[in-house]
């Protein structure tokens, strides 16, 4: 399938390439759980069909003098039963490998993806193509008329939308005040802990409406309060800051399957008592202010500006990576946790009876929460680098005490 094409990586990808490590592999996972056990040989065929539809995932990242680039790869994906950690390492400099992996366990199909080649939106579309292919192969003739594709051209899917929609140099500074981070030791070696928390939308949505808040604001406020419960008294004047990725496809006419997002931050200092309702309202107000179209576009221009300056473009890659890594560490210090809302999942109607749920995780050196909603269930995929689980326990206990039916699962870690 080698078409001898190569592509320059986008600016978000450059951050992931400069900052990945054994613990934070910069990998994201999206999963679909079916109502029946997955058959490996059929899933293998489905993946092979899917890469013909989305060949931009069939690439290898190479290192150049001034930047990384992607080139088409003939390495074939091999579907395996899940046996490695969630969000495994999918990039090693100089090693010929694919930067995605498809695994299964029981009824669940997992797509792990190195974040440098796509974001959550692109990953979910690829996953749905795989799931549709699997069901089409397993039930011949039943789903042939289902339309799973966006209809975008190959050029549109490969587009670097950051560069396309960049409006010009913007050197507006970003405020990065150090935020509170949950206390406790990091997990040993290359480990992260993963929690999957599920609850009925019918339990939590009325509580959010009662607070006059969106579901995102309500969950964000609950995360803030769960972190606050873990704060020592001497640290209570330190901001608790939640960072949230924003899908820029909602602001620009883009069909790219590559990365196209930036982040906004919502912050609160617990100088006095505040109720969940009040904090949810404040969270929503800050979020809406930052989500204004002009603010989002200024942030995107700010993010793209540095690569547009000639001396920066001519700087050797190893220097760029050092600067990016240092800047990312500063940004991480300004964030207590990340909340990524992938939204309500809407596969084609004909596939709904076959799909039980969706879920997602993202590796991180911060507490990272990914929200997905499907079939009446809200799922939180929580990643933690910490050995203690107090913040997650606080979150689950408080929701349970408010009458929400919560089911929680956790991975095992080696102490």
CSV table of C-alpha atoms in Angstrom, one decimal:
chain,number,residue,atom,x,y,z
A,1,UNK,CA,0.0,0.0,0.0
A,2,UNK,CA,3.1,2.2,-0.1
A,3,UNK,CA,2.1,5.4,-2.0
A,4,UNK,CA,5.5,7.1,-1.2
A,5,UNK,CA,3.7,10.0,0.4
A,6,UNK,CA,5.0,12.0,3.4
A,7,UNK,CA,3.4,14.6,5.6
A,8,UNK,CA,4.7,17.2,8.0
A,9,UNK,CA,3.4,16.7,11.5
A,10,UNK,CA,1.1,19.4,12.9
A,11,UNK,CA,2.0,21.6,15.9
A,12,UNK,CA,0.0,19.6,18.4
A,13,UNK,CA,1.8,16.4,17.3
A,14,UNK,CA,5.2,18.2,17.9
A,15,UNK,CA,4.2,18.6,21.6
A,16,UNK,CA,3.4,14.9,21.9
A,17,UNK,CA,6.6,13.9,20.1
A,18,UNK,CA,8.7,16.0,22.5
A,19,UNK,CA,7.1,15.0,25.7
A,20,UNK,CA,6.1,11.3,25.5
A,21,UNK,CA,7.8,9.0,28.1
A,22,UNK,CA,7.4,5.4,29.5
A,23,UNK,CA,4.7,6.5,31.9
A,24,UNK,CA,2.9,9.1,29.8
A,25,UNK,CA,3.0,7.4,26.4
A,26,UNK,CA,0.9,10.2,24.8
A,27,UNK,CA,-1.5,7.5,23.7
A,28,UNK,CA,-5.3,7.7,23.7
A,29,UNK,CA,-7.7,4.8,23.7
A,30,UNK,CA,-11.3,4.7,22.4
A,31,UNK,CA,-13.3,1.5,22.9
A,32,UNK,CA,-16.7,0.1,21.8
A,33,UNK,CA,-18.3,-2.7,23.7
A,34,UNK,CA,-20.6,-5.0,21.8
A,35,UNK,CA,-23.4,-7.2,23.1
A,36,UNK,CA,-21.5,-10.3,22.0
A,37,UNK,CA,-17.9,-11.6,22.3
A,38,UNK,CA,-15.5,-10.4,19.6
A,39,UNK,CA,-14.1,-12.9,17.1
A,40,UNK,CA,-10.4,-12.2,16.3
A,41,UNK,CA,-10.3,-13.3,12.7
A,42,UNK,CA,-13.3,-11.2,11.7
A,43,UNK,CA,-11.8,-8.2,13.6
A,44,UNK,CA,-8.5,-8.7,11.7
A,45,UNK,CA,-10.3,-8.5,8.4
A,46,UNK,CA,-12.3,-5.4,9.5
A,47,UNK,CA,-9.1,-3.6,10.5
A,48,UNK,CA,-7.5,-4.4,7.1
A,49,UNK,CA,-10.6,-3.0,5.4
A,50,UNK,CA,-10.6,0.1,7.6
A,51,UNK,CA,-7.1,1.2,6.7
A,52,UNK,CA,-8.1,1.2,3.0
A,53,UNK,CA,-10.7,3.8,4.0
A,54,UNK,CA,-8.5,5.7,6.4
A,55,UNK,CA,-4.9,5.2,5.0
A,56,UNK,CA,-3.7,8.3,6.9
A,57,UNK,CA,-3.4,6.1,10.0
A,58,UNK,CA,-1.2,3.7,8.2
A,59,UNK,CA,2.0,5.8,8.6
A,60,UNK,CA,5.3,5.8,10.3
A,61,UNK,CA,6.7,8.9,12.1
A,62,UNK,CA,10.3,9.7,11.0
A,63,UNK,CA,12.8,12.3,12.4
A,64,UNK,CA,14.1,15.0,10.1
A,65,UNK,CA,16.7,17.8,10.7
A,66,UNK,CA,14.1,20.5,11.5
A,67,UNK,CA,10.9,18.6,12.1
A,68,UNK,CA,9.3,15.2,12.3
A,69,UNK,CA,7.3,13.9,9.4
A,70,UNK,CA,5.0,11.0,8.6
A,71,UNK,CA,5.4,8.6,5.7
A,72,UNK,CA,3.2,5.8,4.4
A,73,UNK,CA,3.9,2.4,5.9
A,74,UNK,CA,3.5,-1.1,4.6
A,75,UNK,CA,3.5,-2.6,8.1
A,76,UNK,CA,0.4,-4.6,8.5
A,77,UNK,CA,-1.7,-4.3,11.7
A,78,UNK,CA,-2.1,-7.5,13.7
A,79,UNK,CA,-5.2,-7.8,16.0
A,80,UNK,CA,-4.5,-9.4,19.3
A,81,UNK,CA,-6.3,-10.1,22.5
A,82,UNK,CA,-5.6,-7.4,25.0
A,83,UNK,CA,-2.6,-8.2,27.2
A,84,UNK,CA,-0.7,-5.0,27.6
A,85,UNK,CA,-1.5,-1.9,29.7
A,86,UNK,CA,-4.2,0.5,28.6
A,87,UNK,CA,-2.6,3.2,26.4
A,88,UNK,CA,0.6,1.3,25.6
A,89,UNK,CA,3.7,2.9,24.1
A,90,UNK,CA,3.2,3.2,20.3
A,91,UNK,CA,6.2,5.2,19.3
A,92,UNK,CA,9.9,4.5,19.6
A,93,UNK,CA,12.3,6.8,17.7
A,94,UNK,CA,14.0,5.0,14.8
A,95,UNK,CA,11.9,1.9,15.2
A,96,UNK,CA,9.7,0.7,12.4
A,97,UNK,CA,6.2,0.4,13.9
A,98,UNK,CA,2.6,1.4,13.4
A,99,UNK,CA,1.4,4.1,15.8
A,100,UNK,CA,-2.0,2.5,16.4
A,101,UNK,CA,-3.1,-0.9,17.7
A,102,UNK,CA,-6.4,-2.7,17.7
A,103,UNK,CA,-7.1,-5.2,20.5
A,104,UNK,CA,-10.1,-7.0,21.9
A,105,UNK,CA,-11.2,-8.5,25.2
A,106,UNK,CA,-14.5,-10.3,25.6
A,107,UNK,CA,-17.1,-8.0,24.0
A,108,UNK,CA,-14.8,-4.9,23.7
A,109,UNK,CA,-12.9,-3.6,20.8
A,110,UNK,CA,-10.1,-1.2,21.7
A,111,UNK,CA,-8.3,1.3,19.4
A,112,UNK,CA,-5.1,2.6,21.0
A,113,UNK,CA,-3.5,5.5,19.0
A,114,UNK,CA,-0.4,7.6,19.5
A,115,UNK,CA,-1.8,11.1,19.9
A,116,UNK,CA,0.6,12.6,17.4
A,117,UNK,CA,-1.4,11.2,14.5
A,118,UNK,CA,-4.9,12.0,15.5
A,119,UNK,CA,-7.2,13.3,18.2
A,120,UNK,CA,-10.3,11.9,19.9
A,121,UNK,CA,-12.6,12.9,17.0
A,122,UNK,CA,-10.5,11.2,14.4
A,123,UNK,CA,-9.9,8.2,16.6
A,124,UNK,CA,-13.6,7.7,17.2
A,125,UNK,CA,-14.4,7.9,13.5
A,126,UNK,CA,-11.7,5.3,12.8
A,127,UNK,CA,-13.1,3.0,15.6
A,128,UNK,CA,-16.6,3.3,14.1
A,129,UNK,CA,-15.3,2.3,10.7
A,130,UNK,CA,-13.7,-0.8,12.2
A,131,UNK,CA,-16.8,-1.7,14.2
A,132,UNK,CA,-19.0,-1.3,11.1
A,133,UNK,CA,-16.6,-3.4,9.1
A,134,UNK,CA,-16.6,-6.1,11.8
A,135,UNK,CA,-20.4,-6.3,11.9
A,136,UNK,CA,-20.7,-6.2,8.1
A,137,UNK,CA,-18.3,-9.2,7.9
A,138,UNK,CA,-20.0,-11.1,10.7
A,139,UNK,CA,-23.5,-10.5,9.4
A,140,UNK,CA,-23.2,-10.5,5.5
A,141,UNK,CA,-25.8,-8.4,3.8
A,142,UNK,CA,-27.2,-6.9,7.0
A,143,UNK,CA,-25.3,-3.6,7.2
A,144,UNK,CA,-24.1,-3.1,3.7
A,145,UNK,CA,-26.3,0.0,3.2
A,146,UNK,CA,-25.1,1.7,6.4
A,147,UNK,CA,-23.1,4.9,5.7
A,148,UNK,CA,-20.3,5.2,8.3
A,149,UNK,CA,-18.0,7.7,6.4
A,150,UNK,CA,-17.9,11.4,6.6
A,151,UNK,CA,-17.6,11.7,2.8
A,152,UNK,CA,-14.5,13.8,3.1
A,153,UNK,CA,-11.8,13.5,0.4
A,154,UNK,CA,-8.4,12.0,1.2
A,155,UNK,CA,-6.8,15.5,1.0
A,156,UNK,CA,-9.4,16.9,3.5
A,157,UNK,CA,-8.7,14.0,5.9
A,158,UNK,CA,-4.9,14.6,5.7
A,159,UNK,CA,-5.2,18.3,6.0
A,160,UNK,CA,-3.2,20.3,8.6
A,161,UNK,CA,-6.1,22.5,9.6
A,162,UNK,CA,-4.0,24.5,12.1
A,163,UNK,CA,-2.0,25.8,9.2
A,164,UNK,CA,-4.9,26.2,6.8
A,165,UNK,CA,-6.9,28.4,9.2
A,166,UNK,CA,-4.0,30.3,10.7
A,167,UNK,CA,-4.8,34.1,10.4
A,168,UNK,CA,-1.3,35.5,11.0
A,169,UNK,CA,1.2,36.2,13.7
A,170,UNK,CA,-0.2,36.6,17.2
A,171,UNK,CA,2.2,36.9,20.1
A,172,UNK,CA,-0.4,37.3,22.8
A,173,UNK,CA,1.0,35.9,26.1
A,174,UNK,CA,-0.7,33.1,28.1
A,175,UNK,CA,-1.2,33.3,31.8
A,176,UNK,CA,0.0,30.1,33.6
A,177,UNK,CA,-0.4,30.4,37.3
A,178,UNK,CA,0.7,27.3,39.2
A,179,UNK,CA,-2.2,25.1,40.1
A,180,UNK,CA,-2.8,22.7,42.9
A,181,UNK,CA,-1.9,19.1,42.2
A,182,UNK,CA,-3.2,16.1,44.1
A,183,UNK,CA,-0.8,14.9,46.8
A,184,UNK,CA,0.9,11.6,47.0
A,185,UNK,CA,3.7,9.6,45.4
A,186,UNK,CA,3.7,8.8,41.7
A,187,UNK,CA,3.2,5.2,40.8
A,188,UNK,CA,6.4,3.2,40.2
A,189,UNK,CA,8.1,2.5,36.9
A,190,UNK,CA,6.0,3.1,33.8
A,191,UNK,CA,2.6,2.7,35.4
A,192,UNK,CA,-0.6,4.6,35.3
A,193,UNK,CA,-3.9,3.7,37.0
A,194,UNK,CA,-7.1,3.6,35.0
A,195,UNK,CA,-10.7,3.8,36.4
A,196,UNK,CA,-13.9,3.4,34.4
A,197,UNK,CA,-16.9,5.0,36.1
A,198,UNK,CA,-20.3,4.5,34.7
A,199,UNK,CA,-23.7,6.0,35.7
A,200,UNK,CA,-27.1,6.4,34.2
A,201,UNK,CA,-27.6,9.7,32.4
A,202,UNK,CA,-31.1,9.7,33.8
A,203,UNK,CA,-29.6,9.9,37.3
A,204,UNK,CA,-27.1,12.7,36.8
A,205,UNK,CA,-28.7,14.9,34.1
A,206,UNK,CA,-31.6,16.1,36.4
A,207,UNK,CA,-29.0,17.1,39.1
A,208,UNK,CA,-27.1,19.1,36.5
A,209,UNK,CA,-30.3,20.8,35.3
A,210,UNK,CA,-31.3,21.5,38.9
A,211,UNK,CA,-28.0,23.3,39.4
A,212,UNK,CA,-28.6,25.2,36.2
A,213,UNK,CA,-25.5,23.8,34.5
A,214,UNK,CA,-24.5,21.8,31.5
A,215,UNK,CA,-23.3,18.2,32.1
A,216,UNK,CA,-19.8,19.3,31.4
A,217,UNK,CA,-19.9,22.1,33.9
A,218,UNK,CA,-21.5,19.9,36.5
A,219,UNK,CA,-18.9,17.1,36.1
A,220,UNK,CA,-16.1,19.7,36.1
A,221,UNK,CA,-17.3,21.3,39.3
A,222,UNK,CA,-17.6,17.8,40.9
A,223,UNK,CA,-14.0,17.1,40.0
A,224,UNK,CA,-12.9,20.4,41.5
A,225,UNK,CA,-14.7,19.6,44.7
A,226,UNK,CA,-13.2,16.1,44.8
A,227,UNK,CA,-9.7,17.6,44.4
A,228,UNK,CA,-10.5,20.2,47.1
A,229,UNK,CA,-11.4,17.5,49.6
A,230,UNK,CA,-7.8,16.2,49.2
A,231,UNK,CA,-6.2,19.6,49.7
A,232,UNK,CA,-4.2,20.3,52.9
A,233,UNK,CA,-5.4,23.5,54.7
A,234,UNK,CA,-2.2,25.4,53.8
A,235,UNK,CA,-2.8,24.8,50.1
A,236,UNK,CA,-6.4,25.9,49.9
A,237,UNK,CA,-5.5,29.3,48.4
A,238,UNK,CA,-3.8,27.5,45.4
A,239,UNK,CA,-6.0,27.5,42.3
A,240,UNK,CA,-7.7,24.3,41.2
A,241,UNK,CA,-7.6,24.5,37.4
A,242,UNK,CA,-9.3,22.2,35.0
A,243,UNK,CA,-8.0,22.1,31.4
A,244,UNK,CA,-10.5,21.1,28.7
A,245,UNK,CA,-9.6,20.2,25.1
A,246,UNK,CA,-11.8,22.0,22.5
A,247,UNK,CA,-12.7,20.5,19.2
A,248,UNK,CA,-11.8,23.2,16.7
A,249,UNK,CA,-14.0,21.5,14.0
A,250,UNK,CA,-16.9,23.2,15.8
A,251,UNK,CA,-15.3,26.6,14.9
A,252,UNK,CA,-13.8,25.9,11.4
A,253,UNK,CA,-15.1,24.0,8.4
A,254,UNK,CA,-12.6,21.1,8.7
A,255,UNK,CA,-13.0,17.4,8.1
A,256,UNK,CA,-9.4,16.5,9.0
A,257,UNK,CA,-8.8,13.3,10.8
A,258,UNK,CA,-5.5,14.7,12.2
A,259,UNK,CA,-5.2,16.7,15.4
A,260,UNK,CA,-7.3,19.8,15.5
A,261,UNK,CA,-8.0,21.0,19.0
A,262,UNK,CA,-6.7,23.4,21.6
A,263,UNK,CA,-7.4,23.9,25.3
A,264,UNK,CA,-9.2,26.2,27.7
A,265,UNK,CA,-8.7,26.4,31.4
A,266,UNK,CA,-11.3,26.9,34.2
A,267,UNK,CA,-10.0,27.9,37.6
A,268,UNK,CA,-11.3,28.4,41.1
A,269,UNK,CA,-9.6,29.3,44.4
A,270,UNK,CA,-11.4,27.8,47.5
A,271,UNK,CA,-11.0,30.9,49.7
A,272,UNK,CA,-14.5,30.4,51.2
A,273,UNK,CA,-17.2,27.7,51.2
A,274,UNK,CA,-19.0,27.2,47.9
A,275,UNK,CA,-21.9,24.9,47.0
A,276,UNK,CA,-21.9,22.4,44.1
A,277,UNK,CA,-24.6,24.5,42.5
A,278,UNK,CA,-22.7,27.7,42.8
A,279,UNK,CA,-19.4,26.2,41.6
A,280,UNK,CA,-21.2,24.6,38.6
A,281,UNK,CA,-22.6,28.0,37.6
A,282,UNK,CA,-19.2,29.6,37.9
A,283,UNK,CA,-17.6,26.8,36.0
A,284,UNK,CA,-20.1,27.2,33.2
A,285,UNK,CA,-19.7,31.0,33.1
A,286,UNK,CA,-15.9,30.8,32.8
A,287,UNK,CA,-16.2,28.0,30.2
A,288,UNK,CA,-18.7,30.0,28.0
A,289,UNK,CA,-16.5,33.1,28.2
A,290,UNK,CA,-13.5,31.2,27.0
A,291,UNK,CA,-15.4,29.4,24.3
A,292,UNK,CA,-16.3,32.6,22.4
A,293,UNK,CA,-15.4,32.2,18.8
A,294,UNK,CA,-12.9,35.1,18.8
A,295,UNK,CA,-11.1,33.8,21.9
A,296,UNK,CA,-10.8,30.3,20.4
A,297,UNK,CA,-9.4,31.7,17.2
A,298,UNK,CA,-6.9,33.9,19.0
A,299,UNK,CA,-5.7,30.9,20.9
A,300,UNK,CA,-5.2,28.9,17.8
A,301,UNK,CA,-3.3,31.7,16.1
A,302,UNK,CA,-1.1,32.0,19.2
A,303,UNK,CA,-0.4,28.3,19.1
A,304,UNK,CA,0.6,28.3,15.4
A,305,UNK,CA,2.6,31.6,15.4
A,306,UNK,CA,5.9,30.2,16.6
A,307,UNK,CA,6.3,27.8,13.7
A,308,UNK,CA,5.6,30.7,11.3
A,309,UNK,CA,8.6,32.7,12.4
A,310,UNK,CA,11.5,32.0,10.1
A,311,UNK,CA,14.3,31.7,12.7
A,312,UNK,CA,12.2,29.1,14.6
A,313,UNK,CA,11.6,27.1,11.4
A,314,UNK,CA,15.4,27.0,10.8
A,315,UNK,CA,16.2,25.8,14.4
A,316,UNK,CA,17.4,22.2,14.6
A,317,UNK,CA,14.8,19.7,15.9
A,318,UNK,CA,16.6,18.8,19.1
A,319,UNK,CA,16.6,22.4,20.2
A,320,UNK,CA,12.9,22.8,19.3
A,321,UNK,CA,12.1,19.6,21.3
A,322,UNK,CA,13.9,20.9,24.4
A,323,UNK,CA,12.0,24.2,24.2
A,324,UNK,CA,8.7,22.4,23.7
A,325,UNK,CA,9.3,20.0,26.5
A,326,UNK,CA,10.2,22.9,28.9
A,327,UNK,CA,7.1,24.9,27.9
A,328,UNK,CA,4.8,21.8,28.3
A,329,UNK,CA,6.2,21.2,31.8
A,330,UNK,CA,5.2,24.8,32.7
A,331,UNK,CA,1.8,24.3,31.2
A,332,UNK,CA,1.3,21.1,33.2
A,333,UNK,CA,2.1,22.9,36.4
A,334,UNK,CA,-0.8,25.3,35.7
A,335,UNK,CA,-3.3,22.4,35.5
A,336,UNK,CA,-4.8,20.3,38.3
A,337,UNK,CA,-6.7,17.9,36.0
A,338,UNK,CA,-7.9,17.6,32.5
A,339,UNK,CA,-11.6,17.0,31.5
A,340,UNK,CA,-12.2,16.0,27.9
A,341,UNK,CA,-15.8,15.6,26.8
A,342,UNK,CA,-16.1,13.5,23.6
A,343,UNK,CA,-19.8,14.0,23.7
A,344,UNK,CA,-22.8,11.8,22.9
A,345,UNK,CA,-21.8,9.0,20.6
A,346,UNK,CA,-24.0,8.6,17.6
A,347,UNK,CA,-23.2,5.6,15.4
A,348,UNK,CA,-25.6,4.8,12.6
A,349,UNK,CA,-29.0,3.9,13.9
A,350,UNK,CA,-28.8,0.3,12.4
A,351,UNK,CA,-25.7,-0.4,14.5
A,352,UNK,CA,-27.1,0.8,17.8
A,353,UNK,CA,-28.7,-2.6,18.8
A,354,UNK,CA,-25.2,-4.2,18.4
A,355,UNK,CA,-23.2,-1.6,20.5
A,356,UNK,CA,-23.6,-1.6,24.2
A,357,UNK,CA,-21.3,1.3,25.2
A,358,UNK,CA,-18.3,3.5,24.3
A,359,UNK,CA,-15.4,4.5,26.6
A,360,UNK,CA,-12.1,6.3,26.3
A,361,UNK,CA,-8.9,7.0,28.2
A,362,UNK,CA,-5.8,9.2,27.6
A,363,UNK,CA,-2.4,8.7,29.2
A,364,UNK,CA,-1.2,11.7,31.2
A,365,UNK,CA,1.1,13.0,33.9
A,366,UNK,CA,-2.0,14.8,35.4
A,367,UNK,CA,-5.3,13.4,36.5
A,368,UNK,CA,-7.2,13.0,33.2
A,369,UNK,CA,-10.9,12.4,32.8
A,370,UNK,CA,-12.6,11.5,29.5
A,371,UNK,CA,-16.4,11.8,29.2
A,372,UNK,CA,-18.4,9.8,26.8
A,373,UNK,CA,-22.2,9.3,26.7
A,374,UNK,CA,-24.1,6.6,24.8
A,375,UNK,CA,-27.3,4.6,25.2
A,376,UNK,CA,-28.3,6.3,28.4
A,377,UNK,CA,-24.9,5.7,30.1
A,378,UNK,CA,-22.4,8.4,31.0
A,379,UNK,CA,-18.9,6.9,31.2
A,380,UNK,CA,-15.8,8.6,32.8
A,381,UNK,CA,-12.5,7.1,31.8
A,382,UNK,CA,-10.1,8.4,34.5
A,383,UNK,CA,-6.3,8.2,34.3
A,384,UNK,CA,-4.1,8.8,37.3
A,385,UNK,CA,-0.3,8.8,37.7
A,386,UNK,CA,-0.7,8.8,41.6
A,387,UNK,CA,-0.4,5.9,44.0
A,388,UNK,CA,-3.3,7.2,46.1
A,389,UNK,CA,-6.9,7.1,44.8
A,390,UNK,CA,-8.4,9.7,47.2
A,391,UNK,CA,-9.6,12.1,44.5
A,392,UNK,CA,-11.3,9.3,42.5
A,393,UNK,CA,-12.9,7.9,45.7
A,394,UNK,CA,-14.1,11.4,46.7
A,395,UNK,CA,-15.7,11.8,43.3
A,396,UNK,CA,-17.5,8.5,43.3
A,397,UNK,CA,-18.6,8.7,47.0
A,398,UNK,CA,-20.0,12.2,46.6
A,399,UNK,CA,-22.0,11.2,43.4
A,400,UNK,CA,-23.3,8.0,45.1
A,401,UNK,CA,-24.3,10.0,48.2
A,402,UNK,CA,-26.4,12.2,45.9
A,403,UNK,CA,-28.4,9.2,44.7
A,404,UNK,CA,-26.5,8.5,41.5
A,405,UNK,CA,-26.1,4.8,40.7
A,406,UNK,CA,-22.3,4.6,40.1
A,407,UNK,CA,-20.4,1.5,38.9
A,408,UNK,CA,-16.6,1.8,39.1
A,409,UNK,CA,-13.8,-0.5,37.7
A,410,UNK,CA,-10.1,-0.1,38.2
A,411,UNK,CA,-7.0,-1.6,36.7
A,412,UNK,CA,-4.5,-3.5,39.0
A,413,UNK,CA,-1.1,-1.8,39.6
A,414,UNK,CA,2.1,-3.3,40.9
A,415,UNK,CA,3.3,-1.6,44.1
